[in-house]
Every structure is written in C-alpha cells, then in structure tokens.
Amino acid sequence: MSTTTHRSGFACFVGRPNAGKSTLTNALVGTKVAITSSKPQTTRHAIRGVVHREDAQLVIVDTPGLHKPRTLLGERLNDIVHSTWSEVDVVGFCVPADEKVGPGDRFIAAELAKIARRTPVIGVVTKTDLVPKERVAEQLLALQNVMEFAELVPVSAVDGFQVQTLADLLVRRLPEGPQLYPDGDLTDEPEQTLVAELIREAALEDVRDELPHSIAVTVEEMLPREGRDDLIDVHAFLYVERPSQKGIILGHKGERLKQVGATARRQIEALLGTRVYLDLHIKVAKEWQRDPKQLRRLGF
C-alpha cells in the first residue's frame, strides 16, 4: 500500500498594494481571514490563513504591500515584508490583470530576485475576471519579462478561476512534513487582532483617500457579558491623526460611525459565531505614524 506524502509549509503573496493578495488568501482558505479593501495598505499584520487538504497544509502569510517608505510606519511595514520573504517556502508574486506592469512591480521583482535562488517565486496574474482573455495573455507575457519565475498562473479569486491550480502549484513547492496547525485552525492571529482589523476595514469603506494610513484600531477589551453566554462586549478605539479626520469618520450627526459600527459588528459576529455588542470610540493621536512610542502602543 503506498502512503501518499503529506506536505506542509509556508507561502506568502507579494505585490503592489491592491494587487489582490488578501482576496486571494481568502479564496484559498475559503473564509475571511485577511481584510480586503479597495484602499491600498490595509493589511498590517502578517495574517496567516491555513489551507487544510488531505495531502497538505499550506499556511499563507499575508504581508503588507511593499512600497518605497516615507514614514517610520512605512519602514516597519517593509521590514515585515523582507523578514517574511526569507522565512517562507514559496512566494506568489501578484500582478493584477487590469493594470500595466509598472515601476512598482519591477521594484518588487528586483527585491524578489535576491531570494529567488533559494525560494521559488510563482508569478500570479490576479483579477482575470476584469479583462478579456487576450489581455490576460499579454499580461502573462509582460510578467515573464520582469523576472525568472518557477511558474506563471492566471487566477480570479472572484469567480474561482484556477484558484485550485494555484493551490496545487504552491503545495508542490512545500517540504514534506506533518500538519503544523490543528484541523480547525484557519488563522493563528489572536481574535482581538482580527476584530481590530475588521473594524478598521469597515472604517475604510468609502472614505476619502486621505484617511487609510491614518487609521489604527485597538481593541481595549473583549469579554462575555456577565450572566450571558450568547453575547460578547467589544470595546474598541479608532485612532486618527487629526481632528478633521475624526469628523470624516463620525459623519453628519455621527451617522457614519454608526454605519461603521453596524458593518463591523456583522463581520465580528460572523467571525466569533456569537452576538456582539460593539462599543466604538474615536481618538485623535497626533502624528502617530511618525512616533515610535505611539507605534508600539498601537501594536506596530
């Protein structure tokens, strides 16, 4: 009787902000773990999603998009990216089908080339549902000229096109080994971090472009309501850098904050599988992105 080998290891997706990395992670894992937003730079933690299969366990580390840093926060994000790359078994380099391969992609490819000798890099053309087939073919050719890839694959997380194929290609590059996480685990992020990310995602929905980098969320406490086993109280702070930004999030007569709370609460209830009371407050922390002490307090 032949025993099939079991593989386990780590993969990460890299690419410019908004290249579809988080959406792809969610499609592979089959549940929402990494936050997805149309705003670039929303993923700040190396959130891991775990793909469980009969023959393998693939742990996906979702890094922040790599960019040329302008602030201390930016530098820290890039450090996370580089330390992640050096620790994984395979890297997926994501380029969206609907945008030309540009200097940002080349910058990342140049950085990836430094590890490509040790770590296989798979070129992934994402968002193929947004363009005609010919455009996908052109993008694959354009990507081929950027660097030497172990494999090239077009996918769409939205309609599931080739998501399974990509999973197979990633798994093939993992070392043989036992499961790293128990069956039920989909992510090893503490729940509070995920809850904070969901609140942040809700706050980023349809806000103007000046906000994304200036929002941080901390969950101050998360406890079952006394005497109830079907309700969890979540108390959280949304930090912005300027009073004017506080106004944007609050909205007219606090309507916008109410909307953010309602959206976040639904997502958190889905994550925790229980009813949630969400208590949300906005605080102004001046210039927090440039201040090491504040960065530490906000978890960076």
CSV table of N, CA and C in Angstrom, one decimal, residues 125-254:
chain,number,residue,atom,x,y,z
A,125,VAL,N,-1.1,36.2,-12.1
A,125,VAL,CA,-1.9,37.3,-12.7
A,125,VAL,C,-3.2,37.3,-12.1
A,126,THR,N,-3.6,38.3,-11.2
A,126,THR,CA,-4.9,38.3,-10.5
A,126,THR,C,-5.9,39.0,-11.2
A,127,LYS,N,-7.2,38.9,-10.7
A,127,LYS,CA,-8.3,39.7,-11.3
A,127,LYS,C,-8.6,39.5,-12.7
A,128,THR,N,-8.4,38.2,-13.2
A,128,THR,CA,-8.6,37.9,-14.6
A,128,THR,C,-10.1,38.1,-15.0
A,129,ASP,N,-11.0,38.2,-14.0
A,129,ASP,CA,-12.4,38.3,-14.3
A,129,ASP,C,-12.7,39.8,-14.9
A,130,LEU,N,-11.7,40.7,-14.7
A,130,LEU,CA,-12.0,42.1,-15.1
A,130,LEU,C,-11.6,42.4,-16.5
A,131,VAL,N,-10.9,41.4,-17.2
A,131,VAL,CA,-10.4,41.7,-18.6
A,131,VAL,C,-10.7,40.6,-19.5
A,132,PRO,N,-10.6,40.9,-20.8
A,132,PRO,CA,-10.8,39.8,-21.8
A,132,PRO,C,-9.5,38.9,-21.8
A,133,LYS,N,-9.7,37.6,-22.4
A,133,LYS,CA,-8.7,36.6,-22.4
A,133,LYS,C,-7.4,37.1,-23.0
A,134,GLU,N,-7.5,37.9,-24.1
A,134,GLU,CA,-6.2,38.4,-24.8
A,134,GLU,C,-5.4,39.2,-23.8
A,135,ARG,N,-6.1,40.0,-23.0
A,135,ARG,CA,-5.4,40.9,-22.1
A,135,ARG,C,-4.6,40.1,-21.0
A,136,VAL,N,-5.2,39.0,-20.6
A,136,VAL,CA,-4.6,38.1,-19.6
A,136,VAL,C,-3.3,37.5,-20.3
A,137,ALA,N,-3.4,37.1,-21.5
A,137,ALA,CA,-2.2,36.5,-22.2
A,137,ALA,C,-1.1,37.6,-22.3
A,138,GLU,N,-1.5,38.8,-22.7
A,138,GLU,CA,-0.5,39.9,-22.8
A,138,GLU,C,0.2,40.1,-21.4
A,139,GLN,N,-0.6,40.1,-20.4
A,139,GLN,CA,-0.1,40.3,-19.0
A,139,GLN,C,0.9,39.2,-18.6
A,140,LEU,N,0.6,38.0,-19.0
A,140,LEU,CA,1.5,36.9,-18.7
A,140,LEU,C,2.8,37.0,-19.4
A,141,LEU,N,2.7,37.5,-20.6
A,141,LEU,CA,4.0,37.7,-21.4
A,141,LEU,C,4.8,38.9,-20.8
A,142,ALA,N,4.1,39.9,-20.4
A,142,ALA,CA,4.7,41.1,-19.8
A,142,ALA,C,5.4,40.7,-18.5
A,143,LEU,N,4.8,39.8,-17.7
A,143,LEU,CA,5.3,39.4,-16.5
A,143,LEU,C,6.6,38.5,-16.6
A,144,GLN,N,6.5,37.7,-17.7
A,144,GLN,CA,7.7,36.9,-18.0
A,144,GLN,C,9.0,37.7,-18.2
A,145,ASN,N,8.8,38.9,-18.7
A,145,ASN,CA,10.0,39.7,-18.9
A,145,ASN,C,10.5,40.4,-17.7
A,146,VAL,N,9.7,40.3,-16.6
A,146,VAL,CA,10.1,41.0,-15.4
A,146,VAL,C,11.2,40.2,-14.6
A,147,MET,N,11.0,38.9,-14.5
A,147,MET,CA,12.0,38.1,-13.8
A,147,MET,C,11.7,36.6,-14.1
A,148,GLU,N,12.7,35.8,-13.7
A,148,GLU,CA,12.6,34.3,-13.9
A,148,GLU,C,11.7,33.7,-12.9
A,149,PHE,N,10.5,33.2,-13.3
A,149,PHE,CA,9.5,32.6,-12.4
A,149,PHE,C,9.6,31.1,-12.5
A,150,ALA,N,9.3,30.4,-11.3
A,150,ALA,CA,9.2,29.0,-11.3
A,150,ALA,C,8.0,28.5,-12.1
A,151,GLU,N,6.9,29.3,-12.0
A,151,GLU,CA,5.7,29.0,-12.7
A,151,GLU,C,5.0,30.3,-12.9
A,152,LEU,N,4.1,30.4,-13.9
A,152,LEU,CA,3.2,31.5,-14.1
A,152,LEU,C,1.8,31.0,-14.2
A,153,VAL,N,0.9,31.7,-13.5
A,153,VAL,CA,-0.5,31.2,-13.5
A,153,VAL,C,-1.5,32.4,-13.4
A,154,PRO,N,-2.5,32.4,-14.3
A,154,PRO,CA,-3.6,33.5,-14.1
A,154,PRO,C,-4.7,33.0,-13.2
A,155,VAL,N,-5.2,33.8,-12.3
A,155,VAL,CA,-6.3,33.4,-11.4
A,155,VAL,C,-7.4,34.5,-11.3
A,156,SER,N,-8.5,34.1,-10.8
A,156,SER,CA,-9.5,35.1,-10.4
A,156,SER,C,-10.1,34.6,-9.1
A,157,ALA,N,-9.9,35.4,-8.0
A,157,ALA,CA,-10.4,35.0,-6.7
A,157,ALA,C,-11.9,35.2,-6.7
A,158,VAL,N,-12.4,36.1,-7.5
A,158,VAL,CA,-13.8,36.4,-7.6
A,158,VAL,C,-14.6,35.2,-8.1
A,159,ASP,N,-14.3,34.7,-9.3
A,159,ASP,CA,-15.1,33.6,-9.8
A,159,ASP,C,-14.4,32.2,-9.7
A,160,GLY,N,-13.3,32.2,-8.9
A,160,GLY,CA,-12.7,30.9,-8.6
A,160,GLY,C,-11.8,30.3,-9.7
A,161,PHE,N,-11.6,31.1,-10.8
A,161,PHE,CA,-10.8,30.6,-11.9
A,161,PHE,C,-9.4,30.2,-11.5
A,162,GLN,N,-9.0,29.0,-11.6
A,162,GLN,CA,-7.7,28.5,-11.3
A,162,GLN,C,-7.2,28.7,-9.9
A,163,VAL,N,-8.0,28.9,-9.0
A,163,VAL,CA,-7.6,29.1,-7.6
A,163,VAL,C,-7.0,27.7,-7.1
A,164,GLN,N,-7.7,26.6,-7.5
A,164,GLN,CA,-7.3,25.3,-7.1
A,164,GLN,C,-5.9,25.0,-7.8
A,165,THR,N,-5.8,25.4,-9.0
A,165,THR,CA,-4.5,25.2,-9.7
A,165,THR,C,-3.3,25.8,-9.0
A,166,LEU,N,-3.6,27.1,-8.6
A,166,LEU,CA,-2.6,27.8,-7.8
A,166,LEU,C,-2.2,27.1,-6.5
A,167,ALA,N,-3.3,26.6,-5.8
A,167,ALA,CA,-3.1,25.9,-4.6
A,167,ALA,C,-2.1,24.7,-4.8
A,168,ASP,N,-2.4,24.0,-5.9
A,168,ASP,CA,-1.6,22.8,-6.2
A,168,ASP,C,-0.1,23.2,-6.5
A,169,LEU,N,0.1,24.3,-7.2
A,169,LEU,CA,1.4,24.7,-7.6
A,169,LEU,C,2.2,25.1,-6.3
A,170,LEU,N,1.5,25.8,-5.4
A,170,LEU,CA,2.1,26.2,-4.1
A,170,LEU,C,2.5,25.0,-3.3
A,171,VAL,N,1.5,24.1,-3.2
A,171,VAL,CA,1.7,22.9,-2.4
A,171,VAL,C,2.9,22.0,-2.9
A,172,ARG,N,3.0,22.0,-4.2
A,172,ARG,CA,4.1,21.2,-4.8
A,172,ARG,C,5.5,21.7,-4.3
A,173,ARG,N,5.5,22.9,-4.0
A,173,ARG,CA,6.8,23.5,-3.6
A,173,ARG,C,7.1,23.4,-2.1
A,174,LEU,N,6.2,22.8,-1.3
A,174,LEU,CA,6.4,22.7,0.1
A,174,LEU,C,7.2,21.5,0.5
A,175,PRO,N,7.9,21.5,1.6
A,175,PRO,CA,8.6,20.3,2.0
A,175,PRO,C,7.7,19.3,2.6
A,176,GLU,N,8.1,18.0,2.6
A,176,GLU,CA,7.3,17.0,3.2
A,176,GLU,C,7.3,17.2,4.7
A,177,GLY,N,6.1,17.0,5.4
A,177,GLY,CA,6.1,17.2,6.8
A,177,GLY,C,4.7,17.0,7.3
A,178,PRO,N,4.6,16.9,8.7
A,178,PRO,CA,3.3,16.8,9.3
A,178,PRO,C,2.5,18.1,9.3
A,179,GLN,N,1.2,18.1,9.8
A,179,GLN,CA,0.5,19.3,9.9
A,179,GLN,C,1.1,20.2,10.9
A,180,LEU,N,1.0,21.5,10.7
A,180,LEU,CA,1.6,22.5,11.6
A,180,LEU,C,0.6,23.0,12.5
A,181,TYR,N,-0.7,23.0,12.1
A,181,TYR,CA,-1.8,23.5,12.9
A,181,TYR,C,-2.9,22.5,13.0
A,182,PRO,N,-3.6,22.5,14.1
A,182,PRO,CA,-4.8,21.6,14.2
A,182,PRO,C,-5.8,21.8,13.1
A,183,ASP,N,-6.6,20.8,12.8
A,183,ASP,CA,-7.6,20.9,11.8
A,183,ASP,C,-8.5,22.1,11.7
A,184,GLY,N,-9.0,22.5,12.8
A,184,GLY,CA,-10.0,23.6,12.8
A,184,GLY,C,-9.4,25.0,12.6
A,185,ASP,N,-8.1,25.1,12.8
A,185,ASP,CA,-7.5,26.4,12.7
A,185,ASP,C,-7.4,27.0,11.3
A,186,LEU,N,-7.9,28.2,11.2
A,186,LEU,CA,-7.9,28.9,9.9
A,186,LEU,C,-6.8,30.0,10.0
A,187,THR,N,-6.5,30.5,11.2
A,187,THR,CA,-5.5,31.6,11.3
A,187,THR,C,-5.0,31.5,12.7
A,188,ASP,N,-3.7,32.0,12.8
A,188,ASP,CA,-3.2,31.9,14.2
A,188,ASP,C,-3.1,33.4,14.8
A,189,GLU,N,-3.8,34.3,14.1
A,189,GLU,CA,-3.9,35.6,14.7
A,189,GLU,C,-4.8,35.6,15.9
A,190,PRO,N,-4.4,36.2,17.0
A,190,PRO,CA,-5.4,36.3,18.1
A,190,PRO,C,-6.6,37.0,17.7
A,191,GLU,N,-7.8,36.5,18.2
A,191,GLU,CA,-9.1,37.0,17.8
A,191,GLU,C,-9.1,38.5,17.9
A,192,GLN,N,-8.5,39.1,18.9
A,192,GLN,CA,-8.6,40.6,19.1
A,192,GLN,C,-8.0,41.3,17.9
A,193,THR,N,-6.9,40.7,17.3
A,193,THR,CA,-6.3,41.4,16.2
A,193,THR,C,-7.2,41.3,15.0
A,194,LEU,N,-7.8,40.2,14.8
A,194,LEU,CA,-8.8,40.1,13.7
A,194,LEU,C,-10.0,41.0,13.8
A,195,VAL,N,-10.4,41.1,15.1
A,195,VAL,CA,-11.6,42.0,15.3
A,195,VAL,C,-11.2,43.5,15.0
A,196,ALA,N,-10.0,43.9,15.5
A,196,ALA,CA,-9.5,45.2,15.2
A,196,ALA,C,-9.4,45.4,13.7
A,197,GLU,N,-8.9,44.4,12.9
A,197,GLU,CA,-8.8,44.6,11.5
A,197,GLU,C,-10.2,44.7,10.8
A,198,LEU,N,-11.1,44.0,11.3
A,198,LEU,CA,-12.5,44.1,10.7
A,198,LEU,C,-13.1,45.5,11.0
A,199,ILE,N,-12.8,46.0,12.2
A,199,ILE,CA,-13.3,47.4,12.5
A,199,ILE,C,-12.6,48.4,11.5
A,200,ARG,N,-11.3,48.2,11.4
A,200,ARG,CA,-10.5,49.1,10.5
A,200,ARG,C,-11.1,49.0,9.1
A,201,GLU,N,-11.3,47.8,8.6
A,201,GLU,CA,-11.8,47.6,7.3
A,201,GLU,C,-13.2,48.4,7.1
A,202,ALA,N,-14.1,48.2,8.1
A,202,ALA,CA,-15.4,48.9,8.0
A,202,ALA,C,-15.2,50.4,7.9
A,203,ALA,N,-14.2,50.9,8.7
A,203,ALA,CA,-14.0,52.4,8.7
A,203,ALA,C,-13.4,52.9,7.4
A,204,LEU,N,-12.7,52.0,6.7
A,204,LEU,CA,-12.1,52.4,5.4
A,204,LEU,C,-13.0,52.4,4.3
A,205,GLU,N,-14.2,51.7,4.4
A,205,GLU,CA,-15.1,51.6,3.3
A,205,GLU,C,-15.5,53.1,2.9
A,206,ASP,N,-15.5,53.3,1.6
A,206,ASP,CA,-15.9,54.6,1.1
A,206,ASP,C,-15.5,55.9,1.9
A,207,VAL,N,-14.3,55.9,2.4
A,207,VAL,CA,-13.8,57.2,3.0
A,207,VAL,C,-12.8,57.8,1.9
A,208,ARG,N,-12.6,59.0,2.0
A,208,ARG,CA,-11.8,59.7,1.0
A,208,ARG,C,-10.3,59.2,1.2
A,209,ASP,N,-9.5,59.5,0.2
A,209,ASP,CA,-8.2,58.9,0.1
A,209,ASP,C,-7.2,59.4,1.2
A,210,GLU,N,-7.5,60.5,1.9
A,210,GLU,CA,-6.5,61.0,2.8
A,210,GLU,C,-6.5,60.2,4.1
A,211,LEU,N,-7.4,59.2,4.3
A,211,LEU,CA,-7.5,58.5,5.5
A,211,LEU,C,-6.7,57.3,5.8
A,212,PRO,N,-6.6,56.3,4.8
A,212,PRO,CA,-6.2,55.0,5.1
A,212,PRO,C,-5.0,54.8,6.0
A,213,HIS,N,-3.9,55.5,5.7
A,213,HIS,CA,-2.7,55.3,6.6
A,213,HIS,C,-2.9,55.9,8.0
A,214,SER,N,-3.9,56.7,8.1
A,214,SER,CA,-4.1,57.4,9.4
A,214,SER,C,-5.0,56.7,10.4
A,215,ILE,N,-5.5,55.5,10.0
A,215,ILE,CA,-6.4,54.9,10.9
A,215,ILE,C,-5.7,53.7,11.6
A,216,ALA,N,-5.8,53.6,12.9
A,216,ALA,CA,-5.4,52.4,13.6
A,216,ALA,C,-6.5,52.0,14.6
A,217,VAL,N,-6.6,50.8,14.9
A,217,VAL,CA,-7.7,50.3,15.8
A,217,VAL,C,-7.1,49.5,16.9
A,218,THR,N,-7.5,49.8,18.1
A,218,THR,CA,-7.1,48.9,19.2
A,218,THR,C,-8.3,48.4,19.9
A,219,VAL,N,-8.4,47.1,20.2
A,219,VAL,CA,-9.5,46.5,21.0
A,219,VAL,C,-9.1,46.5,22.4
A,220,GLU,N,-9.7,47.4,23.2
A,220,GLU,CA,-9.3,47.5,24.6
A,220,GLU,C,-9.8,46.3,25.5
A,221,GLU,N,-11.0,45.9,25.2
A,221,GLU,CA,-11.4,44.6,25.9
A,221,GLU,C,-12.5,43.9,25.1
A,222,MET,N,-12.5,42.6,25.3
A,222,MET,CA,-13.4,41.7,24.6
A,222,MET,C,-13.8,40.7,25.6
A,223,LEU,N,-15.0,40.8,26.2
A,223,LEU,CA,-15.4,39.9,27.3
A,223,LEU,C,-16.9,39.4,27.1
A,224,PRO,N,-17.2,38.2,27.5
A,224,PRO,CA,-18.6,37.8,27.5
A,224,PRO,C,-19.3,38.6,28.5
A,225,ARG,N,-20.6,39.1,28.1
A,225,ARG,CA,-21.4,39.9,29.0
A,225,ARG,C,-21.7,39.0,30.3
A,226,GLU,N,-21.6,39.7,31.4
A,226,GLU,CA,-21.9,38.9,32.7
A,226,GLU,C,-23.3,38.3,32.7
A,227,GLY,N,-23.3,37.0,33.1
A,227,GLY,CA,-24.6,36.4,33.2
A,227,GLY,C,-25.2,36.0,31.8
A,228,ARG,N,-24.5,36.2,30.7
A,228,ARG,CA,-25.0,35.8,29.4
A,228,ARG,C,-23.9,35.0,28.7
A,229,ASP,N,-24.3,33.9,28.0
A,229,ASP,CA,-23.2,33.2,27.3
A,229,ASP,C,-23.4,33.4,25.8
A,230,ASP,N,-24.4,34.2,25.4
A,230,ASP,CA,-24.6,34.4,23.9
A,230,ASP,C,-24.3,35.8,23.5
A,231,LEU,N,-23.5,36.6,24.3
A,231,LEU,CA,-23.2,38.0,23.9
A,231,LEU,C,-21.8,38.4,24.4
A,232,ILE,N,-21.1,38.9,23.5
A,232,ILE,CA,-19.7,39.4,23.8
A,232,ILE,C,-19.6,40.9,23.7
A,233,ASP,N,-19.1,41.6,24.7
A,233,ASP,CA,-18.9,43.0,24.7
A,233,ASP,C,-17.5,43.3,24.1
A,234,VAL,N,-17.5,44.1,23.1
A,234,VAL,CA,-16.2,44.6,22.5
A,234,VAL,C,-16.1,46.1,22.6
A,235,HIS,N,-15.0,46.5,23.3
A,235,HIS,CA,-14.8,48.0,23.4
A,235,HIS,C,-13.5,48.3,22.6
A,236,ALA,N,-13.7,49.2,21.7
A,236,ALA,CA,-12.5,49.5,20.8
A,236,ALA,C,-12.4,51.0,20.5
A,237,PHE,N,-11.1,51.4,20.2
A,237,PHE,CA,-10.8,52.7,19.9
A,237,PHE,C,-10.3,52.8,18.4
A,238,LEU,N,-10.8,53.8,17.7
A,238,LEU,CA,-10.3,54.1,16.4
A,238,LEU,C,-9.4,55.3,16.5
A,239,TYR,N,-8.1,55.1,16.1
A,239,TYR,CA,-7.2,56.3,16.2
A,239,TYR,C,-7.1,57.0,14.9
A,240,VAL,N,-7.1,58.3,14.9
A,240,VAL,CA,-6.8,59.1,13.7
A,240,VAL,C,-5.8,60.1,14.1
A,241,GLU,N,-5.2,60.8,13.1
A,241,GLU,CA,-4.1,61.7,13.4
A,241,GLU,C,-4.5,63.1,13.6
A,242,ARG,N,-5.7,63.5,13.0
A,242,ARG,CA,-6.1,64.9,13.1
A,242,ARG,C,-7.6,65.0,13.4
A,243,PRO,N,-8.0,66.1,14.2
A,243,PRO,CA,-9.4,66.3,14.5
A,243,PRO,C,-10.3,66.3,13.2
A,244,SER,N,-9.7,66.8,12.1
A,244,SER,CA,-10.6,66.9,10.8
A,244,SER,C,-10.9,65.4,10.4
A,245,GLN,N,-10.0,64.5,10.6
A,245,GLN,CA,-10.2,63.1,10.2
A,245,GLN,C,-11.3,62.5,11.1
A,246,LYS,N,-11.3,62.9,12.4
A,246,LYS,CA,-12.3,62.4,13.3
A,246,LYS,C,-13.7,62.8,12.8
A,247,GLY,N,-13.8,64.0,12.2
A,247,GLY,CA,-15.1,64.5,11.7
A,247,GLY,C,-15.5,63.6,10.5
A,248,ILE,N,-14.5,63.2,9.7
A,248,ILE,CA,-14.8,62.4,8.5
A,248,ILE,C,-15.4,61.1,8.9
A,249,ILE,N,-14.8,60.5,9.9
A,249,ILE,CA,-15.3,59.1,10.3
A,249,ILE,C,-16.6,59.2,11.1
A,250,LEU,N,-16.8,60.3,11.9
A,250,LEU,CA,-18.0,60.5,12.6
A,250,LEU,C,-19.2,60.7,11.6
A,251,GLY,N,-19.0,61.6,10.6
A,251,GLY,CA,-20.0,61.8,9.6
A,251,GLY,C,-21.1,62.8,10.2
A,252,HIS,N,-22.1,63.1,9.5
A,252,HIS,CA,-23.1,64.0,9.9
A,252,HIS,C,-23.9,63.4,11.1
A,253,LYS,N,-23.9,64.1,12.2
A,253,LYS,CA,-24.6,63.7,13.4
A,253,LYS,C,-24.2,62.3,13.8
A,254,GLY,N,-22.9,61.9,13.5
A,254,GLY,CA,-22.4,60.6,13.9
A,254,GLY,C,-23.0,59.4,13.1
